[in-house]
PDB file of C-alpha atoms in Angstrom:
ATOM      1  CA  ASP O 253     -55.113 -56.527 121.948  1.00 67.00           C
ATOM      2  CA  ALA O 254     -54.846 -59.735 123.998  1.00 77.00           C
ATOM      3  CA  GLY O 255     -56.821 -62.583 122.698  1.00 91.00           C
ATOM      4  CA  VAL O 256     -58.518 -65.323 125.059  1.00 95.00           C
ATOM      5  CA  THR O 257     -56.222 -66.213 127.725  1.00 96.00           C
ATOM      6  CA  GLN O 258     -56.452 -69.419 129.851  1.00 97.00           C
ATOM      7  CA  SER O 259     -54.568 -70.515 133.122  1.00 97.00           C
ATOM      8  CA  PRO O 260     -53.036 -72.620 134.064  1.00 97.00           C
ATOM      9  CA  THR O 261     -51.410 -74.136 130.759  1.00 95.00           C
ATOM     10  CA  HIS O 262     -51.077 -77.759 132.261  1.00 96.00           C
ATOM     11  CA  LEU O 263     -52.214 -79.291 135.420  1.00 96.00           C
ATOM     12  CA  ILE O 264     -51.867 -82.548 136.873  1.00 98.00           C
ATOM     13  CA  LYS O 265     -54.524 -83.942 139.444  1.00 98.00           C
ATOM     14  CA  THR O 266     -55.296 -87.050 141.030  1.00 98.00           C
ATOM     15  CA  ARG O 267     -58.697 -89.028 140.865  1.00 98.00           C
ATOM     16  CA  GLY O 268     -61.293 -87.586 143.135  1.00 97.00           C
ATOM     17  CA  GLN O 269     -59.580 -84.258 143.290  1.00 98.00           C
ATOM     18  CA  GLN O 270     -61.255 -80.957 142.214  1.00 98.00           C
ATOM     19  CA  VAL O 271     -59.687 -78.527 139.981  1.00 98.00           C
ATOM     20  CA  THR O 272     -60.489 -74.925 138.760  1.00 98.00           C
ATOM     21  CA  LEU O 273     -59.567 -73.530 135.461  1.00 98.00           C
ATOM     22  CA  ARG O 274     -59.615 -70.056 134.292  1.00 98.00           C
ATOM     23  CA  CYS O 275     -60.373 -67.950 131.263  1.00 98.00           C
ATOM     24  CA  SER O 276     -60.241 -64.293 130.354  1.00 97.00           C
ATOM     25  CA  PRO O 277     -62.136 -63.508 127.362  1.00 95.00           C
ATOM     26  CA  LYS O 278     -60.908 -61.230 124.304  1.00 92.00           C
ATOM     27  CA  SER O 279     -61.398 -57.566 125.087  1.00 91.00           C
ATOM     28  CA  GLY O 280     -64.869 -56.574 124.292  1.00 87.00           C
ATOM     29  CA  HIS O 281     -66.263 -59.893 124.498  1.00 89.00           C
ATOM     30  CA  ASP O 282     -68.876 -60.785 127.072  1.00 89.00           C
ATOM     31  CA  THR O 283     -69.861 -64.324 126.295  1.00 90.00           C
ATOM     32  CA  VAL O 284     -67.678 -67.391 127.257  1.00 94.00           C
ATOM     33  CA  SER O 285     -68.160 -70.968 126.159  1.00 94.00           C
ATOM     34  CA  TRP O 286     -66.062 -74.012 127.389  1.00 97.00           C
ATOM     35  CA  TYR O 287     -65.083 -77.113 125.672  1.00 97.00           C
ATOM     36  CA  GLN O 288     -63.433 -80.360 126.382  1.00 98.00           C
ATOM     37  CA  GLN O 289     -61.211 -81.875 123.911  1.00 96.00           C
ATOM     38  CA  ALA O 290     -60.039 -85.604 124.599  1.00 95.00           C
ATOM     39  CA  LEU O 291     -57.203 -86.726 122.780  1.00 92.00           C
ATOM     40  CA  GLY O 292     -57.972 -87.747 119.162  1.00 89.00           C
ATOM     41  CA  GLN O 293     -61.265 -86.169 119.249  1.00 93.00           C
ATOM     42  CA  GLY O 294     -62.988 -82.997 118.358  1.00 94.00           C
ATOM     43  CA  PRO O 295     -63.947 -80.408 121.060  1.00 96.00           C
ATOM     44  CA  GLN O 296     -67.146 -80.986 122.846  1.00 96.00           C
ATOM     45  CA  PHE O 297     -69.367 -78.191 124.165  1.00 95.00           C
ATOM     46  CA  ILE O 298     -69.695 -77.880 127.883  1.00 96.00           C
ATOM     47  CA  PHE O 299     -71.523 -74.709 128.668  1.00 94.00           C
ATOM     48  CA  GLN O 300     -71.808 -71.068 127.709  1.00 92.00           C
ATOM     49  CA  TYR O 301     -72.084 -68.172 130.135  1.00 93.00           C
ATOM     50  CA  TYR O 302     -73.489 -64.882 129.418  1.00 88.00           C
ATOM     51  CA  GLU O 303     -74.498 -62.064 131.945  1.00 89.00           C
ATOM     52  CA  GLU O 304     -73.020 -64.224 134.453  1.00 93.00           C
ATOM     53  CA  GLU O 305     -75.499 -66.859 133.990  1.00 92.00           C
ATOM     54  CA  GLU O 306     -75.209 -70.274 132.273  1.00 91.00           C
ATOM     55  CA  ARG O 307     -77.157 -70.021 129.184  1.00 87.00           C
ATOM     56  CA  GLN O 308     -76.716 -73.384 127.503  1.00 86.00           C
ATOM     57  CA  ARG O 309     -75.291 -76.581 128.702  1.00 90.00           C
ATOM     58  CA  GLY O 310     -73.902 -79.621 126.753  1.00 91.00           C
ATOM     59  CA  ASN O 311     -74.233 -83.407 127.781  1.00 93.00           C
ATOM     60  CA  PHE O 312     -71.915 -83.169 130.955  1.00 97.00           C
ATOM     61  CA  PRO O 313     -72.580 -84.254 134.469  1.00 97.00           C
ATOM     62  CA  ASP O 314     -73.134 -81.814 137.169  1.00 96.00           C
ATOM     63  CA  ARG O 315     -69.626 -82.401 138.347  1.00 98.00           C
ATOM     64  CA  PHE O 316     -68.824 -79.845 135.754  1.00 98.00           C
ATOM     65  CA  SER O 317     -69.759 -76.235 136.703  1.00 97.00           C
ATOM     66  CA  GLY O 318     -68.738 -72.903 135.921  1.00 97.00           C
ATOM     67  CA  HIS O 319     -68.930 -69.348 136.896  1.00 97.00           C
ATOM     68  CA  GLN O 320     -68.738 -65.925 135.015  1.00 97.00           C
ATOM     69  CA  PHE O 321     -67.619 -62.780 136.862  1.00 97.00           C
ATOM     70  CA  PRO O 322     -68.641 -59.089 136.235  1.00 96.00           C
ATOM     71  CA  ASN O 323     -65.351 -58.477 134.321  1.00 95.00           C
ATOM     72  CA  TYR O 324     -66.709 -61.596 132.043  1.00 95.00           C
ATOM     73  CA  SER O 325     -63.770 -63.837 132.744  1.00 97.00           C
ATOM     74  CA  SER O 326     -65.034 -67.246 133.748  1.00 98.00           C
ATOM     75  CA  GLU O 327     -63.864 -70.372 135.724  1.00 98.00           C
ATOM     76  CA  LEU O 328     -64.565 -74.071 135.020  1.00 98.00           C
ATOM     77  CA  ASN O 329     -64.607 -76.310 137.839  1.00 98.00           C
ATOM     78  CA  VAL O 330     -64.643 -80.143 137.819  1.00 98.00           C
ATOM     79  CA  ASN O 331     -65.281 -82.083 140.885  1.00 97.00           C
ATOM     80  CA  ALA O 332     -64.472 -85.576 141.843  1.00 98.00           C
ATOM     81  CA  LEU O 333     -62.107 -86.015 138.961  1.00 98.00           C
ATOM     82  CA  LEU O 334     -61.998 -89.183 136.824  1.00 98.00           C
ATOM     83  CA  LEU O 335     -59.525 -90.558 134.738  1.00 97.00           C
ATOM     84  CA  GLY O 336     -61.689 -89.879 131.741  1.00 97.00           C
ATOM     85  CA  ASP O 337     -61.570 -86.072 132.440  1.00 98.00           C
ATOM     86  CA  SER O 338     -58.067 -85.987 130.946  1.00 98.00           C
ATOM     87  CA  ALA O 339     -58.247 -83.597 127.910  1.00 97.00           C
ATOM     88  CA  LEU O 340     -57.658 -80.195 126.802  1.00 96.00           C
ATOM     89  CA  TYR O 341     -60.061 -77.699 128.113  1.00 97.00           C
ATOM     90  CA  LEU O 342     -60.773 -74.849 125.565  1.00 97.00           C
ATOM     91  CA  CYS O 343     -62.197 -71.443 126.500  1.00 96.00           C
ATOM     92  CA  ALA O 344     -63.908 -69.482 123.536  1.00 94.00           C
ATOM     93  CA  SER O 345     -65.326 -65.941 123.702  1.00 92.00           C
ATOM     94  CA  ARG O 346     -67.424 -64.022 121.420  1.00 87.00           C
ATOM     95  CA  ALA O 347     -69.276 -60.636 121.643  1.00 81.00           C
ATOM     96  CA  ALA O 348     -73.188 -60.641 122.205  1.00 71.00           C
ATOM     97  CA  GLU O 349     -74.719 -58.452 119.562  1.00 61.00           C
ATOM     98  CA  ALA O 350     -77.808 -56.475 119.198  1.00 50.00           C
ATOM     99  CA  GLN O 351     -77.685 -56.850 115.657  1.00 51.00           C
ATOM    100  CA  ALA O 352     -79.019 -59.855 113.784  1.00 46.00           C
ATOM    101  CA  GLN O 353     -75.284 -61.332 113.116  1.00 58.00           C
ATOM    102  CA  TYR O 354     -73.418 -64.321 114.116  1.00 63.00           C
ATOM    103  CA  ASN O 355     -70.247 -63.458 115.825  1.00 70.00           C
ATOM    104  CA  GLU O 356     -67.288 -65.466 115.575  1.00 78.00           C
ATOM    105  CA  GLN O 357     -65.918 -67.441 118.665  1.00 85.00           C
ATOM    106  CA  PHE O 358     -62.305 -67.143 119.473  1.00 89.00           C
ATOM    107  CA  PHE O 359     -60.599 -69.724 121.106  1.00 93.00           C
ATOM    108  CA  GLY O 360     -57.755 -69.758 123.827  1.00 94.00           C
ATOM    109  CA  PRO O 361     -54.703 -72.151 123.533  1.00 93.00           C
ATOM    110  CA  GLY O 362     -56.290 -74.410 126.384  1.00 95.00           C
ATOM    111  CA  THR O 363     -55.523 -75.972 129.582  1.00 97.00           C
ATOM    112  CA  ARG O 364     -54.053 -79.498 129.468  1.00 96.00           C
ATOM    113  CA  LEU O 365     -55.492 -81.525 132.457  1.00 98.00           C
ATOM    114  CA  THR O 366     -54.147 -84.860 133.143  1.00 98.00           C
ATOM    115  CA  VAL O 367     -55.807 -87.002 135.888  1.00 98.00           C
ATOM    116  CA  LEU O 368     -53.702 -89.837 137.463  1.00 97.00           C
TER     117      LEU O 368
ATOM    118  CA  ALA R 258     -79.631 -82.636 116.918  1.00 78.00           C
ATOM    119  CA  GLN R 259     -76.726 -81.312 115.034  1.00 85.00           C
ATOM    120  CA  SER R 260     -73.678 -83.275 114.000  1.00 92.00           C
ATOM    121  CA  VAL R 261     -70.644 -83.438 111.817  1.00 96.00           C
ATOM    122  CA  THR R 262     -68.734 -86.158 109.938  1.00 97.00           C
ATOM    123  CA  GLN R 263     -65.434 -85.920 108.643  1.00 98.00           C
ATOM    124  CA  PRO R 264     -64.830 -89.296 107.202  1.00 97.00           C
ATOM    125  CA  ASP R 265     -60.921 -88.949 106.753  1.00 96.00           C
ATOM    126  CA  ILE R 266     -58.875 -89.424 109.976  1.00 96.00           C
ATOM    127  CA  HIS R 267     -55.623 -89.036 108.156  1.00 96.00           C
ATOM    128  CA  ILE R 268     -54.574 -87.454 104.842  1.00 97.00           C
ATOM    129  CA  THR R 269     -51.097 -87.462 103.336  1.00 97.00           C
ATOM    130  CA  VAL R 270     -50.330 -85.227 100.454  1.00 97.00           C
ATOM    131  CA  SER R 271     -47.233 -83.813  98.962  1.00 97.00           C
ATOM    132  CA  GLU R 272     -46.276 -80.369  99.148  1.00 97.00           C
ATOM    133  CA  GLY R 273     -47.418 -78.276  96.259  1.00 97.00           C
ATOM    134  CA  ALA R 274     -50.475 -80.810  95.611  1.00 97.00           C
ATOM    135  CA  SER R 275     -54.087 -79.899  95.883  1.00 97.00           C
ATOM    136  CA  LEU R 276     -56.137 -80.650  98.969  1.00 97.00           C
ATOM    137  CA  GLU R 277     -59.559 -81.385  99.750  1.00 98.00           C
ATOM    138  CA  LEU R 278     -60.931 -82.382 103.346  1.00 98.00           C
ATOM    139  CA  ARG R 279     -64.375 -83.734 103.490  1.00 98.00           C
ATOM    140  CA  CYS R 280     -66.992 -82.468 105.877  1.00 98.00           C
ATOM    141  CA  ASN R 281     -70.820 -83.627 106.046  1.00 97.00           C
ATOM    142  CA  TYR R 282     -73.194 -82.158 108.407  1.00 94.00           C
ATOM    143  CA  SER R 283     -76.580 -82.812 109.857  1.00 91.00           C
ATOM    144  CA  TYR R 284     -78.967 -79.801 110.996  1.00 84.00           C
ATOM    145  CA  GLY R 285     -82.280 -79.050 110.869  1.00 74.00           C
ATOM    146  CA  ALA R 286     -82.241 -75.654 109.491  1.00 75.00           C
ATOM    147  CA  THR R 287     -79.821 -73.559 107.449  1.00 74.00           C
ATOM    148  CA  PRO R 288     -76.459 -74.181 109.283  1.00 83.00           C
ATOM    149  CA  TYR R 289     -73.646 -71.895 110.146  1.00 88.00           C
ATOM    150  CA  LEU R 290     -70.517 -74.009 108.938  1.00 92.00           C
ATOM    151  CA  PHE R 291     -66.789 -73.504 110.009  1.00 94.00           C
ATOM    152  CA  TRP R 292     -63.609 -74.814 109.547  1.00 97.00           C
ATOM    153  CA  TYR R 293     -60.874 -74.611 112.123  1.00 96.00           C
ATOM    154  CA  VAL R 294     -57.155 -75.515 112.226  1.00 97.00           C
ATOM    155  CA  GLN R 295     -55.246 -76.550 115.291  1.00 95.00           C
ATOM    156  CA  SER R 296     -51.595 -76.917 115.339  1.00 91.00           C
ATOM    157  CA  PRO R 297     -49.909 -79.265 118.012  1.00 84.00           C
ATOM    158  CA  GLY R 298     -50.346 -77.634 121.658  1.00 76.00           C
ATOM    159  CA  GLN R 299     -52.502 -74.881 120.296  1.00 80.00           C
ATOM    160  CA  GLY R 300     -55.971 -73.784 120.359  1.00 85.00           C
ATOM    161  CA  LEU R 301     -58.279 -73.505 117.492  1.00 92.00           C
ATOM    162  CA  GLN R 302     -57.824 -70.924 114.603  1.00 93.00           C
ATOM    163  CA  LEU R 303     -60.700 -70.001 112.365  1.00 93.00           C
ATOM    164  CA  LEU R 304     -60.148 -70.547 108.691  1.00 96.00           C
ATOM    165  CA  LEU R 305     -63.341 -69.902 107.153  1.00 94.00           C
ATOM    166  CA  LYS R 306     -67.045 -69.746 107.855  1.00 91.00           C
ATOM    167  CA  TYR R 307     -70.308 -69.788 106.017  1.00 91.00           C
ATOM    168  CA  PHE R 308     -73.623 -68.254 107.224  1.00 84.00           C
ATOM    169  CA  SER R 309     -75.645 -67.498 103.889  1.00 80.00           C
ATOM    170  CA  GLY R 310     -75.141 -66.224 100.405  1.00 83.00           C
ATOM    171  CA  ASP R 311     -72.261 -67.270  98.153  1.00 86.00           C
ATOM    172  CA  THR R 312     -71.685 -70.890  98.623  1.00 90.00           C
ATOM    173  CA  LEU R 313     -67.902 -70.848  97.780  1.00 95.00           C
ATOM    174  CA  VAL R 314     -66.243 -69.060 100.602  1.00 95.00           C
ATOM    175  CA  GLN R 315     -62.724 -67.746 100.784  1.00 96.00           C
ATOM    176  CA  GLY R 316     -60.572 -67.935 104.014  1.00 96.00           C
ATOM    177  CA  ILE R 317     -57.165 -67.352 105.290  1.00 95.00           C
ATOM    178  CA  LYS R 318     -54.021 -68.989 104.239  1.00 94.00           C
ATOM    179  CA  GLY R 319     -55.481 -69.534 100.824  1.00 96.00           C
ATOM    180  CA  PHE R 320     -58.197 -72.224 101.855  1.00 97.00           C
ATOM    181  CA  GLU R 321     -61.619 -71.999 100.350  1.00 97.00           C
ATOM    182  CA  ALA R 322     -64.698 -74.192 100.982  1.00 98.00           C
ATOM    183  CA  GLU R 323     -67.867 -74.824  99.085  1.00 96.00           C
ATOM    184  CA  PHE R 324     -71.343 -75.283 100.676  1.00 94.00           C
ATOM    185  CA  LYS R 325     -73.545 -77.951  98.994  1.00 94.00           C
ATOM    186  CA  ARG R 326     -76.998 -78.018 100.535  1.00 91.00           C
ATOM    187  CA  SER R 327     -77.938 -81.286  98.462  1.00 91.00           C
ATOM    188  CA  GLN R 328     -75.223 -83.101  99.726  1.00 94.00           C
ATOM    189  CA  SER R 329     -75.101 -81.587 103.222  1.00 93.00           C
ATOM    190  CA  SER R 330     -71.411 -81.016 102.631  1.00 95.00           C
ATOM    191  CA  PHE R 331     -68.736 -78.514 103.357  1.00 97.00           C
ATOM    192  CA  ASN R 332     -65.632 -79.604 101.958  1.00 98.00           C
ATOM    193  CA  LEU R 333     -62.339 -77.628 102.370  1.00 98.00           C
ATOM    194  CA  ARG R 334     -60.064 -77.199  99.523  1.00 98.00           C
ATOM    195  CA  LYS R 335     -56.616 -75.648  98.823  1.00 98.00           C
ATOM    196  CA  PRO R 336     -54.890 -75.509  95.415  1.00 97.00           C
ATOM    197  CA  SER R 337     -51.411 -75.976  96.528  1.00 97.00           C
ATOM    198  CA  VAL R 338     -50.500 -77.248  99.960  1.00 97.00           C
ATOM    199  CA  HIS R 339     -47.380 -75.863 101.961  1.00 97.00           C
ATOM    200  CA  TRP R 340     -45.687 -77.722 104.487  1.00 96.00           C
ATOM    201  CA  SER R 341     -46.682 -75.241 107.136  1.00 95.00           C
ATOM    202  CA  ASP R 342     -50.215 -76.530 106.546  1.00 97.00           C
ATOM    203  CA  ALA R 343     -49.763 -79.642 108.308  1.00 97.00           C
ATOM    204  CA  ALA R 344     -51.956 -79.864 111.358  1.00 97.00           C
ATOM    205  CA  GLU R 345     -55.344 -81.079 112.330  1.00 97.00           C
ATOM    206  CA  TYR R 346     -58.624 -79.695 110.701  1.00 98.00           C
ATOM    207  CA  PHE R 347     -61.966 -79.509 112.334  1.00 98.00           C
ATOM    208  CA  CYS R 348     -65.110 -78.675 110.650  1.00 97.00           C
ATOM    209  CA  ALA R 349     -67.927 -77.540 112.960  1.00 95.00           C
ATOM    210  CA  VAL R 350     -71.618 -76.470 112.784  1.00 92.00           C
ATOM    211  CA  GLY R 351     -72.987 -73.783 114.746  1.00 86.00           C
ATOM    212  CA  ALA R 352     -76.630 -72.895 115.823  1.00 74.00           C
ATOM    213  CA  ARG R 353     -77.829 -69.416 116.290  1.00 67.00           C
ATOM    214  CA  ASP R 354     -78.993 -68.050 119.582  1.00 62.00           C
ATOM    215  CA  ILE R 355     -82.506 -66.859 118.909  1.00 60.00           C
ATOM    216  CA  LEU R 356     -82.530 -64.692 121.927  1.00 57.00           C
ATOM    217  CA  THR R 357     -79.046 -62.816 121.577  1.00 55.00           C
ATOM    218  CA  GLY R 358     -78.672 -63.477 118.057  1.00 52.00           C
ATOM    219  CA  GLY R 359     -75.295 -64.527 118.528  1.00 51.00           C
ATOM    220  CA  GLY R 360     -73.477 -67.968 118.214  1.00 57.00           C
ATOM    221  CA  ASN R 361     -74.617 -70.812 120.312  1.00 71.00           C
ATOM    222  CA  LYS R 362     -72.747 -73.949 120.679  1.00 84.00           C
ATOM    223  CA  LEU R 363     -70.364 -75.433 118.255  1.00 90.00           C
ATOM    224  CA  THR R 364     -70.355 -79.051 117.276  1.00 92.00           C
ATOM    225  CA  PHE R 365     -67.315 -80.409 115.899  1.00 96.00           C
ATOM    226  CA  GLY R 366     -66.321 -83.366 113.684  1.00 97.00           C
ATOM    227  CA  THR R 367     -63.598 -85.564 114.848  1.00 97.00           C
ATOM    228  CA  GLY R 368     -60.894 -84.090 112.826  1.00 97.00           C
ATOM    229  CA  THR R 369     -58.724 -84.799 110.065  1.00 98.00           C
ATOM    230  CA  GLN R 370     -54.986 -84.840 110.556  1.00 97.00           C
ATOM    231  CA  LEU R 371     -53.049 -83.599 107.571  1.00 97.00           C
ATOM    232  CA  LYS R 372     -49.429 -84.752 106.937  1.00 97.00           C
ATOM    233  CA  VAL R 373     -47.438 -82.894 104.384  1.00 97.00           C
ATOM    234  CA  GLU R 374     -44.788 -84.592 102.726  1.00 96.00           C
ATOM    235  CA  LEU R 375     -41.783 -82.506 101.293  1.00 91.00           C
TER     236      LEU R 375
END
């Protein structure tokens, strides 16, 4: 059973460019969240997708946008890249459950984005 | 708003010694609390979690954590550290999605870097 997968592993862009990062959730999972982890910091929540809609958003500008596809995979798009966008971008997936139970989020290995 | 504080940025212990990593949280209701470990270049692996019930929770790799509501703390412990435990450790607090019942966003601390001396 494959876990959460992300592509690409590493990416180098220049300021002002646009980037798309991809995430495939763990089998059986339908909810995807994205986190940004700057160097030396803890991950920060960007947004969460469920049923192809953005359900919750963290404190990130509109330059950060996302999409979820019918197969539950997701993309994170960042426009007009800034030097400060350099970070490890983590994707996490979980199953949305009907029962009153908290389901664990599983994290992918991340995409390392460097903005020059 | 929920928040997590990990007061120790770096900790160094000798192999075989005991370990305690501190975590304090701020959350308006009963929190969901987590400890994750991250090795260099890797994603996050869940060590243990607290939802309710017994305040002492056991996790993988011999780790345990104790939830103390009065102190708003959720400290991670291990009786005997192994060299392979060297990594960065993150405490996180999670909210519950009222609509779906599932987990909502996680708020992480800034992490504690653990170094193990042989």
